[in-house]
Backbone as JSON Lines, residues from 0, in Angstrom:
{"i":0,"aa":"X","n":[65.07,99.26,77.3],"ca":[64.27,99.56,75.54],"c":[65.55,98.97,75.2]}
{"i":1,"aa":"X","n":[65.44,98.13,74.1],"ca":[66.44,98.23,72.66],"c":[66.69,99.38,71.6]}
{"i":2,"aa":"X","n":[67.21,99.37,71.43],"ca":[67.99,100.51,70.71],"c":[67.45,99.74,69.11]}
{"i":3,"aa":"X","n":[67.9,100.5,68.24],"ca":[67.18,100.36,66.77],"c":[67.91,99.8,66.85]}
{"i":4,"aa":"X","n":[69.74,99.75,66.99],"ca":[70.59,98.55,66.41],"c":[70.18,97.26,67.15]}
{"i":5,"aa":"X","n":[69.81,97.36,68.25],"ca":[69.26,95.78,68.6],"c":[68.36,95.01,68.1]}
{"i":6,"aa":"X","n":[67.28,95.7,67.19],"ca":[66.62,95.13,66.1],"c":[67.03,94.93,64.97]}
{"i":7,"aa":"X","n":[68.13,95.45,65.01],"ca":[68.62,95.42,63.93],"c":[69.24,94.38,63.52]}
{"i":8,"aa":"X","n":[70.63,94.25,64.71],"ca":[70.85,92.84,64.55],"c":[70.58,92.05,65.26]}
{"i":9,"aa":"X","n":[69.29,91.21,65.61],"ca":[67.79,90.58,66.28],"c":[67.91,90.07,65.13]}
{"i":10,"aa":"X","n":[67.45,91.04,63.95],"ca":[66.69,91.11,62.6],"c":[67.95,89.97,61.81]}
{"i":11,"aa":"X","n":[68.95,90.18,61.88],"ca":[70.43,89.15,61.24],"c":[70.4,87.9,61.92]}
{"i":12,"aa":"X","n":[70.27,87.74,62.95],"ca":[70.19,86.75,63.88],"c":[68.68,85.9,63.66]}
{"i":13,"aa":"X","n":[67.87,86.38,62.9],"ca":[66.31,85.73,62.49],"c":[66.42,85.06,60.95]}
{"i":14,"aa":"X","n":[67.16,86.55,60.13],"ca":[67.93,85.91,58.96],"c":[68.61,84.83,58.95]}
{"i":15,"aa":"X","n":[69.8,85.03,59.63],"ca":[70.82,83.76,59.62],"c":[69.93,82.44,60.23]}
{"i":16,"aa":"X","n":[69.15,82.4,61.32],"ca":[68.42,81.46,62.08],"c":[67.6,80.64,60.64]}
{"i":17,"aa":"X","n":[66.89,81.31,60.26],"ca":[65.49,80.58,59.63],"c":[65.16,81.9,58.5]}
{"i":18,"aa":"X","n":[65.9,82.37,58.18],"ca":[65.87,82.94,56.64],"c":[64.87,84.2,56.63]}
{"i":19,"aa":"X","n":[63.97,84.52,55.91],"ca":[63.26,86.17,55.69],"c":[61.84,85.43,55.87]}
{"i":20,"aa":"X","n":[61.18,83.96,55.7],"ca":[60.27,83.69,56.18],"c":[59.51,84.27,57.56]}
{"i":21,"aa":"X","n":[61.05,83.93,58.72],"ca":[61.34,83.97,60.44],"c":[60.88,85.82,60.41]}
{"i":22,"aa":"X","n":[61.34,86.36,59.37],"ca":[61.52,87.91,59.99],"c":[60.32,88.82,60.03]}
{"i":23,"aa":"X","n":[59.87,88.61,61.61],"ca":[58.07,88.73,61.43],"c":[58.61,89.6,62.52]}
{"i":24,"aa":"X","n":[57.99,90.66,62.85],"ca":[57.38,91.0,63.95],"c":[57.58,90.62,65.4]}
{"i":25,"aa":"X","n":[56.73,89.8,65.41],"ca":[56.2,88.91,66.01],"c":[57.46,88.21,67.03]}
{"i":26,"aa":"X","n":[57.91,87.65,66.24],"ca":[59.42,86.84,66.44],"c":[60.86,87.71,66.65]}
{"i":27,"aa":"X","n":[60.8,89.08,65.93],"ca":[61.63,89.89,66.53],"c":[61.17,90.27,67.76]}
{"i":28,"aa":"X","n":[59.94,90.73,68.41],"ca":[59.54,91.09,69.54],"c":[60.01,90.24,70.79]}
{"i":29,"aa":"X","n":[59.68,88.88,70.39],"ca":[59.83,87.41,71.65],"c":[61.2,87.24,71.54]}
{"i":30,"aa":"X","n":[62.05,87.7,70.49],"ca":[63.46,87.29,70.54],"c":[64.04,87.99,71.71]}
{"i":31,"aa":"X","n":[63.97,89.5,71.99],"ca":[64.36,91.06,72.45],"c":[63.42,90.73,73.74]}
{"i":32,"aa":"X","n":[62.58,90.31,73.76],"ca":[61.56,90.31,75.11],"c":[60.87,91.29,75.04]}
{"i":33,"aa":"X","n":[60.77,91.77,74.15],"ca":[59.88,93.19,73.74],"c":[58.59,93.47,73.36]}
{"i":34,"aa":"X","n":[57.84,94.59,73.22],"ca":[56.39,94.75,73.13],"c":[56.65,94.86,71.59]}
{"i":35,"aa":"X","n":[55.41,94.35,70.09],"ca":[55.15,94.85,69.53],"c":[55.79,96.98,68.98]}
{"i":36,"aa":"X","n":[55.02,97.41,70.27],"ca":[55.18,99.0,69.76],"c":[56.58,99.69,70.32]}
{"i":37,"aa":"X","n":[57.66,98.74,71.03],"ca":[58.97,98.93,70.76],"c":[59.9,99.39,69.27]}
{"i":38,"aa":"X","n":[58.78,98.04,68.71],"ca":[59.22,97.87,67.07],"c":[59.07,99.13,66.47]}
{"i":39,"aa":"X","n":[57.35,99.65,66.84],"ca":[57.24,100.83,66.07],"c":[57.77,101.39,66.37]}
{"i":40,"aa":"X","n":[57.99,101.85,67.39],"ca":[58.85,103.16,68.12],"c":[60.02,103.6,67.47]}
{"i":41,"aa":"X","n":[60.85,102.83,66.85],"ca":[61.87,102.65,65.93],"c":[61.61,102.77,64.53]}
{"i":42,"aa":"X","n":[60.36,101.93,64.16],"ca":[60.52,101.62,62.26],"c":[59.1,102.11,62.28]}
{"i":43,"aa":"X","n":[58.8,102.07,61.07],"ca":[57.85,102.36,60.15],"c":[57.23,101.04,59.42]}
{"i":44,"aa":"X","n":[57.06,100.24,60.6],"ca":[56.23,98.49,59.92],"c":[57.09,98.5,59.2]}
{"i":45,"aa":"X","n":[56.73,97.18,58.97],"ca":[57.74,95.66,58.27],"c":[58.86,96.28,57.11]}
{"i":46,"aa":"X","n":[58.41,96.97,56.01],"ca":[58.64,97.32,55.15],"c":[59.87,98.24,55.47]}
{"i":47,"aa":"X","n":[59.47,99.39,56.32],"ca":[60.44,100.32,57.08],"c":[61.82,99.44,57.59]}
{"i":48,"aa":"X","n":[61.18,98.48,58.16],"ca":[62.56,97.72,59.28],"c":[63.19,97.07,58.0]}
{"i":49,"aa":"X","n":[63.26,96.3,57.16],"ca":[63.54,95.54,56.05],"c":[64.44,96.67,55.3]}
{"i":50,"aa":"X","n":[63.94,97.98,55.02],"ca":[64.32,98.6,54.3],"c":[66.3,99.18,55.33]}
{"i":51,"aa":"X","n":[65.94,99.01,56.51],"ca":[67.41,99.64,57.44],"c":[67.72,98.64,57.85]}
{"i":52,"aa":"X","n":[67.38,97.61,57.49],"ca":[68.02,96.04,57.88],"c":[68.69,96.04,57.12]}
{"i":53,"aa":"X","n":[68.52,96.06,55.35],"ca":[69.7,96.35,54.35],"c":[70.17,97.33,54.21]}
{"i":54,"aa":"X","n":[70.03,98.04,54.82],"ca":[71.13,99.54,54.88],"c":[71.84,99.22,55.94]}
{"i":55,"aa":"X","n":[71.76,98.5,57.24],"ca":[72.97,98.15,58.1],"c":[73.41,97.23,57.65]}
{"i":56,"aa":"X","n":[73.27,95.83,57.17],"ca":[73.62,95.17,55.97],"c":[75.12,95.72,55.86]}
{"i":57,"aa":"X","n":[74.54,96.69,54.8],"ca":[75.61,97.1,54.09],"c":[76.73,97.92,54.3]}
{"i":58,"aa":"X","n":[76.09,98.72,55.55],"ca":[77.22,99.9,56.79],"c":[77.93,98.6,57.19]}
{"i":59,"aa":"X","n":[77.47,97.75,57.94],"ca":[78.29,97.04,58.95],"c":[79.14,95.5,57.67]}
{"i":60,"aa":"X","n":[78.77,95.36,56.88],"ca":[79.5,94.46,56.03],"c":[80.48,95.13,55.05]}
{"i":61,"aa":"X","n":[80.55,95.72,54.66],"ca":[81.25,96.41,53.78],"c":[81.29,97.72,54.02]}
{"i":62,"aa":"X","n":[81.04,98.81,54.4],"ca":[81.51,100.0,54.88],"c":[82.48,100.39,55.55]}
{"i":63,"aa":"X","n":[82.18,99.24,56.73],"ca":[82.77,99.43,58.04],"c":[83.91,98.57,57.84]}
{"i":64,"aa":"X","n":[84.31,97.8,56.56],"ca":[85.42,97.07,56.23],"c":[86.48,98.6,55.13]}
{"i":65,"aa":"X","n":[85.91,98.88,54.65],"ca":[86.46,99.49,53.69],"c":[86.65,100.79,54.99]}
{"i":66,"aa":"X","n":[86.17,101.41,55.78],"ca":[86.84,102.22,56.61],"c":[87.83,102.08,57.21]}
{"i":67,"aa":"X","n":[87.34,100.54,57.9],"ca":[88.75,99.95,58.99],"c":[89.93,100.14,58.3]}
{"i":68,"aa":"X","n":[89.94,99.71,56.68],"ca":[91.27,99.76,56.2],"c":[91.87,100.81,55.75]}
{"i":69,"aa":"X","n":[90.85,101.77,55.45],"ca":[91.25,103.04,54.58],"c":[91.96,103.85,56.32]}
{"i":70,"aa":"X","n":[91.24,103.6,57.5],"ca":[91.85,104.37,58.46],"c":[93.23,104.02,59.54]}
{"i":71,"aa":"X","n":[93.31,102.4,58.87],"ca":[94.24,101.67,59.98],"c":[95.57,101.84,58.88]}
{"i":72,"aa":"X","n":[95.95,102.44,60.03],"ca":[97.86,102.64,59.12],"c":[99.14,101.32,59.28]}
{"i":73,"aa":"X","n":[100.12,101.72,59.38],"ca":[100.67,100.38,60.16],"c":[101.1,100.27,58.55]}
{"i":74,"aa":"X","n":[102.2,98.95,59.22],"ca":[102.7,98.09,58.32],"c":[101.65,97.32,57.33]}
{"i":75,"aa":"X","n":[102.47,96.41,56.34],"ca":[101.07,95.23,55.52],"c":[100.68,95.82,54.32]}
{"i":76,"aa":"X","n":[100.09,95.29,53.49],"ca":[99.21,95.77,52.49],"c":[97.27,95.8,53.11]}
{"i":77,"aa":"X","n":[97.01,96.88,52.64],"ca":[95.57,97.05,52.74],"c":[94.69,95.6,52.32]}
{"i":78,"aa":"X","n":[95.23,95.01,51.15],"ca":[94.5,93.77,50.92],"c":[95.04,93.16,52.08]}
{"i":79,"aa":"X","n":[95.69,92.49,52.68],"ca":[96.15,91.7,53.74],"c":[95.24,92.67,54.89]}
{"i":80,"aa":"X","n":[94.97,93.79,55.58],"ca":[94.04,94.05,56.48],"c":[92.43,94.05,55.82]}
{"i":81,"aa":"X","n":[92.41,93.9,55.03],"ca":[90.69,93.49,54.77],"c":[90.58,91.92,54.89]}
{"i":82,"aa":"X","n":[91.37,91.6,54.32],"ca":[91.43,90.13,54.5],"c":[91.07,89.66,56.22]}
{"i":83,"aa":"X","n":[92.17,90.33,57.12],"ca":[92.25,89.77,58.32],"c":[90.51,90.72,58.71]}
{"i":84,"aa":"X","n":[89.92,91.9,58.67],"ca":[88.62,91.8,59.08],"c":[87.46,90.78,58.56]}
{"i":85,"aa":"X","n":[87.62,90.93,57.26],"ca":[86.69,90.39,56.93],"c":[86.07,88.94,57.59]}
{"i":86,"aa":"X","n":[87.51,87.97,57.67],"ca":[87.46,86.7,58.12],"c":[87.09,86.77,59.55]}
{"i":87,"aa":"X","n":[87.57,87.86,59.94],"ca":[87.36,87.98,61.94],"c":[85.99,88.3,62.28]}
{"i":88,"aa":"X","n":[84.87,88.07,61.16],"ca":[83.82,88.44,61.52],"c":[83.07,87.29,60.75]}
{"i":89,"aa":"X","n":[82.14,86.37,61.75],"ca":[81.53,85.34,61.31],"c":[80.42,85.51,61.56]}
{"i":90,"aa":"X","n":[80.04,85.78,59.7],"ca":[78.68,86.34,59.26],"c":[78.48,85.39,58.46]}
{"i":91,"aa":"X","n":[78.51,84.45,57.8],"ca":[78.66,83.8,56.68],"c":[77.08,83.24,56.06]}
{"i":92,"aa":"X","n":[76.21,83.07,57.6],"ca":[75.0,82.45,57.38],"c":[74.25,83.98,57.29]}
{"i":93,"aa":"X","n":[74.85,84.7,57.22],"ca":[73.91,86.24,57.18],"c":[74.15,86.35,55.23]}
{"i":94,"aa":"X","n":[75.35,86.12,55.07],"ca":[75.65,87.04,53.77],"c":[74.66,85.98,52.21]}
{"i":95,"aa":"X","n":[74.71,84.42,53.24],"ca":[74.07,83.58,52.28],"c":[72.15,83.87,52.76]}
{"i":96,"aa":"X","n":[71.71,84.03,53.35],"ca":[70.33,84.44,53.89],"c":[70.18,85.42,52.77]}
{"i":97,"aa":"X","n":[71.16,87.03,52.8],"ca":[70.41,87.79,52.42],"c":[70.68,87.6,51.02]}
{"i":98,"aa":"X","n":[71.49,86.45,50.27],"ca":[71.74,86.26,48.63],"c":[70.61,85.53,48.59]}
{"i":99,"aa":"X","n":[69.94,84.8,49.17],"ca":[68.82,84.07,49.14],"c":[67.09,84.95,49.0]}
{"i":100,"aa":"X","n":[67.6,85.76,49.94],"ca":[66.4,86.92,49.87],"c":[66.53,87.36,48.65]}
{"i":101,"aa":"X","n":[67.74,88.09,48.12],"ca":[67.71,88.55,46.81],"c":[67.22,88.04,45.38]}
{"i":102,"aa":"X","n":[67.15,86.64,45.69],"ca":[66.47,85.76,44.44],"c":[64.86,86.18,44.54]}
{"i":103,"aa":"X","n":[64.3,86.45,45.4],"ca":[62.75,86.48,46.03],"c":[62.38,87.82,45.64]}
{"i":104,"aa":"X","n":[63.06,88.81,46.12],"ca":[63.35,90.43,46.14],"c":[63.64,91.53,45.56]}
{"i":105,"aa":"X","n":[63.17,91.89,44.68],"ca":[63.92,93.16,43.46],"c":[64.63,94.09,44.45]}
{"i":106,"aa":"X","n":[64.2,94.82,45.05],"ca":[64.81,95.6,46.63],"c":[66.03,94.93,46.84]}
{"i":107,"aa":"X","n":[66.05,94.06,47.69],"ca":[66.83,93.22,48.19],"c":[68.1,92.79,47.08]}
{"i":108,"aa":"X","n":[67.48,92.68,45.93],"ca":[68.43,92.35,44.56],"c":[69.45,93.56,44.56]}
{"i":109,"aa":"X","n":[68.6,94.69,44.48],"ca":[69.15,96.08,44.5],"c":[70.29,96.29,45.42]}
{"i":110,"aa":"X","n":[69.93,95.92,46.75],"ca":[71.19,96.63,47.55],"c":[72.18,95.0,47.09]}
{"i":111,"aa":"X","n":[71.72,93.66,46.87],"ca":[73.02,93.47,46.66],"c":[73.86,93.23,45.84]}
{"i":112,"aa":"X","n":[73.32,93.68,44.9],"ca":[73.73,94.18,43.62],"c":[74.71,95.31,43.28]}
{"i":113,"aa":"X","n":[74.41,96.09,44.63],"ca":[74.98,97.55,44.69],"c":[76.11,96.83,45.74]}
{"i":114,"aa":"X","n":[75.99,96.1,46.52],"ca":[76.73,95.83,47.78],"c":[78.01,95.17,47.05]}
{"i":115,"aa":"X","n":[77.56,93.97,45.6],"ca":[78.54,93.46,45.67],"c":[79.49,94.14,44.59]}
{"i":116,"aa":"X","n":[78.99,95.49,43.85],"ca":[79.84,96.47,43.09],"c":[80.81,97.01,43.53]}
{"i":117,"aa":"X","n":[80.17,97.28,45.01],"ca":[81.26,98.22,45.58],"c":[82.51,97.78,46.12]}
{"i":118,"aa":"X","n":[82.09,96.04,46.41],"ca":[83.17,95.35,47.32],"c":[83.7,94.87,46.14]}
{"i":119,"aa":"X","n":[83.8,95.04,44.95],"ca":[84.69,94.61,44.45],"c":[85.33,95.68,43.45]}
{"i":120,"aa":"X","n":[84.74,96.44,43.19],"ca":[85.43,97.87,43.03],"c":[86.18,98.39,44.23]}
{"i":121,"aa":"X","n":[86.4,97.91,45.3],"ca":[87.19,98.46,46.41],"c":[88.24,97.16,46.39]}
{"i":122,"aa":"X","n":[88.41,96.21,45.9],"ca":[89.14,95.2,45.66],"c":[89.77,95.25,44.29]}
{"i":123,"aa":"X","n":[89.39,96.07,43.54],"ca":[90.54,96.43,42.29],"c":[90.93,97.33,42.66]}
{"i":124,"aa":"X","n":[90.65,98.82,43.61],"ca":[91.35,99.75,43.7],"c":[92.99,98.82,44.64]}
{"i":125,"aa":"X","n":[92.56,98.17,45.64],"ca":[93.22,97.64,46.29],"c":[94.62,97.6,45.46]}
{"i":126,"aa":"X","n":[93.74,96.29,44.43],"ca":[94.85,95.36,43.37],"c":[95.56,96.39,42.74]}
{"i":127,"aa":"X","n":[94.46,97.62,42.22],"ca":[95.82,98.74,41.18],"c":[97.06,99.51,42.52]}
{"i":128,"aa":"X","n":[96.31,99.49,43.2],"ca":[97.43,100.34,44.47],"c":[98.6,98.92,44.86]}
{"i":129,"aa":"X","n":[98.46,97.8,45.18],"ca":[99.46,96.97,45.29],"c":[99.87,96.45,44.1]}
{"i":130,"aa":"X","n":[99.8,96.76,42.91],"ca":[100.66,96.61,41.3],"c":[100.14,95.27,41.18]}
{"i":131,"aa":"X","n":[99.09,95.1,40.85],"ca":[98.56,94.02,40.5],"c":[98.37,94.37,39.1]}
{"i":132,"aa":"X","n":[99.03,93.11,38.37],"ca":[99.03,93.55,36.74],"c":[97.72,93.01,36.32]}
{"i":133,"aa":"X","n":[96.52,92.52,36.31],"ca":[95.55,92.23,36.09],"c":[94.24,92.93,37.35]}
{"i":134,"aa":"X","n":[94.42,93.93,37.38],"ca":[93.76,93.93,39.04],"c":[92.17,93.69,38.82]}
{"i":135,"aa":"X","n":[91.7,93.98,37.92],"ca":[90.16,93.73,37.59],"c":[89.83,92.2,37.73]}
{"i":136,"aa":"X","n":[90.51,91.27,37.24],"ca":[90.83,89.88,37.1],"c":[90.78,89.16,38.63]}
{"i":137,"aa":"X","n":[91.8,89.84,39.45],"ca":[92.61,89.58,40.97],"c":[91.15,90.13,41.51]}
{"i":138,"aa":"X","n":[90.4,91.14,41.24],"ca":[89.35,91.5,42.26],"c":[88.24,90.93,42.21]}
{"i":139,"aa":"X","n":[87.91,90.52,41.22],"ca":[86.81,89.31,41.03],"c":[86.81,88.04,41.67]}
{"i":140,"aa":"X","n":[88.45,87.51,41.16],"ca":[88.48,86.38,41.78],"c":[88.56,85.97,43.15]}
{"i":141,"aa":"X","n":[89.08,87.21,44.31],"ca":[89.34,87.33,45.89],"c":[87.97,87.27,46.16]}
{"i":142,"aa":"X","n":[86.61,87.93,45.6],"ca":[85.66,87.83,45.63],"c":[85.09,86.78,45.7]}
{"i":143,"aa":"X","n":[84.85,86.12,44.42],"ca":[84.2,84.9,44.16],"c":[84.8,83.82,45.12]}
{"i":144,"aa":"X","n":[86.32,84.09,45.46],"ca":[86.71,83.19,46.32],"c":[85.79,83.35,47.88]}
{"i":145,"aa":"X","n":[85.47,84.2,47.81],"ca":[84.33,84.53,49.45],"c":[83.45,84.05,49.37]}
{"i":146,"aa":"X","n":[82.54,84.63,48.6],"ca":[81.09,84.07,47.76],"c":[80.86,82.83,47.82]}
{"i":147,"aa":"X","n":[82.02,82.26,46.93],"ca":[81.69,80.52,46.88],"c":[81.89,79.99,47.87]}
{"i":148,"aa":"X","n":[83.13,80.41,48.96],"ca":[83.27,79.7,50.2],"c":[82.12,79.69,51.18]}
{"i":149,"aa":"X","n":[81.75,80.51,51.21],"ca":[79.95,80.6,52.17],"c":[78.91,79.35,51.19]}
{"i":150,"aa":"X","n":[78.87,79.75,50.39],"ca":[78.17,78.53,49.8],"c":[77.93,77.22,49.43]}
{"i":151,"aa":"X","n":[79.13,76.85,49.92],"ca":[79.46,75.51,49.72],"c":[79.04,75.0,50.86]}
{"i":152,"aa":"X","n":[78.27,73.46,50.89],"ca":[77.8,73.23,52.38],"c":[78.58,72.04,52.48]}
{"i":153,"aa":"X","n":[79.42,72.16,53.71],"ca":[79.1,72.61,54.67],"c":[80.15,74.13,54.17]}
{"i":154,"aa":"X","n":[79.9,75.86,54.64],"ca":[80.77,76.62,54.56],"c":[82.41,76.16,54.62]}
{"i":155,"aa":"X","n":[83.02,77.03,53.49],"ca":[84.27,76.34,54.18],"c":[84.78,77.05,55.37]}
{"i":156,"aa":"X","n":[85.88,76.34,56.38],"ca":[86.25,76.88,57.55],"c":[87.03,78.36,57.42]}
{"i":157,"aa":"X","n":[87.27,79.23,57.88],"ca":[87.54,80.2,58.13],"c":[89.18,79.84,57.86]}
{"i":158,"aa":"X","n":[89.55,79.09,58.39],"ca":[91.16,78.4,58.36],"c":[91.98,78.55,56.84]}
{"i":159,"aa":"X","n":[90.74,77.16,56.21],"ca":[90.74,76.91,54.59],"c":[90.79,78.14,54.02]}
{"i":160,"aa":"X","n":[89.91,78.95,54.23],"ca":[89.77,80.13,53.33],"c":[91.47,81.05,53.06]}
{"i":161,"aa":"X","n":[91.3,81.32,54.51],"ca":[92.51,82.12,55.12],"c":[93.7,81.36,53.66]}
{"i":162,"aa":"X","n":[94.06,79.87,54.12],"ca":[95.08,79.16,53.47],"c":[95.01,79.77,51.5]}
{"i":163,"aa":"X","n":[93.6,79.27,51.01],"ca":[92.95,79.56,49.79],"c":[93.45,81.61,49.52]}
{"i":164,"aa":"X","n":[93.31,82.51,50.34],"ca":[93.2,83.63,49.88],"c":[95.12,83.79,50.06]}
{"i":165,"aa":"X","n":[95.44,83.44,50.8],"ca":[97.37,83.31,50.49],"c":[97.94,82.76,49.54]}
{"i":166,"aa":"X","n":[96.98,82.07,49.01],"ca":[97.68,81.31,47.88],"c":[97.21,82.26,46.19]}
{"i":167,"aa":"X","n":[95.46,82.87,46.86],"ca":[95.59,83.95,45.56],"c":[96.8,84.94,45.92]}
{"i":168,"aa":"X","n":[96.86,85.78,47.3],"ca":[97.48,86.95,47.18],"c":[99.36,86.75,46.04]}
{"i":169,"aa":"X","n":[99.54,85.52,46.22],"ca":[100.84,85.52,45.44],"c":[100.63,85.93,44.0]}
{"i":170,"aa":"X","n":[99.46,86.14,43.7],"ca":[99.65,86.65,42.14],"c":[100.29,87.84,42.4]}
{"i":171,"aa":"X","n":[100.38,88.65,43.25],"ca":[100.54,89.65,42.95],"c":[102.16,90.13,43.44]}
{"i":172,"aa":"X","n":[103.07,91.24,43.05],"ca":[104.08,91.46,43.07],"c":[104.56,91.37,43.88]}
{"i":173,"aa":"X","n":[105.62,90.57,44.6],"ca":[106.49,90.19,45.62],"c":[106.24,91.51,46.76]}
{"i":174,"aa":"X","n":[106.62,93.2,46.67],"ca":[106.91,94.05,47.41],"c":[105.04,94.66,47.77]}
{"i":175,"aa":"X","n":[104.1,93.76,47.36],"ca":[103.13,94.39,47.79],"c":[102.14,93.87,49.09]}
{"i":176,"aa":"X","n":[102.46,92.83,49.5],"ca":[101.9,92.18,50.13],"c":[102.63,92.59,51.66]}
{"i":177,"aa":"X","n":[103.68,93.19,51.99],"ca":[104.47,93.3,53.03],"c":[103.99,94.08,53.5]}
C-alpha cells in the first residue's frame, strides 16, 4: 500500500510532466499501480488531495530548506548553506507547474503568494545576519534570480545558476560568506 507521501510525490511528478490537467485520480492511481480506493483511504476527494499537495509543496520546498539551514551548524554562511540545499534539489519543473497553476486557481495563488513571502522574508533575515547594507533588495534579487532562472526556456542549468549566485553574493561584506 502506498503512503500518503507516495501519493503526494506522484502528484508532483504528474504536475511536472503534464501540469494540472493531468492531475486526476485515474492518472495517479495508474502511475502508482493502485486502486482509487487507496487514494480515498488517504484523501477526502480531489479537493482534499490538492490542498494536501500544496501543503506538502510548501513543507518540502520551503520549510524543509529553512529548517535545514537553521539546524545545520558548522562553517560557512547560512546563505551559502541555503544555496547548496536549493540547488541540490532538482524541482524546477515543479516550481514552474505550481506557478502556472496559481495563475488559474485562487487557492493555489494564495499558497504561492504565502510561499514567495516566506522565502523572501527568510532571505531578508539571512541577508541582514550577513551584514548586507540593502538586505531587502538583496533578498528580492536572490529570489528573482531563482524564479527567473527556472522560467526561461530552457531553464538555466544548476552550474550556471550557481555562478550567478556567487556573483550576487559578492554584494555582501567580505566576511559574511565565509
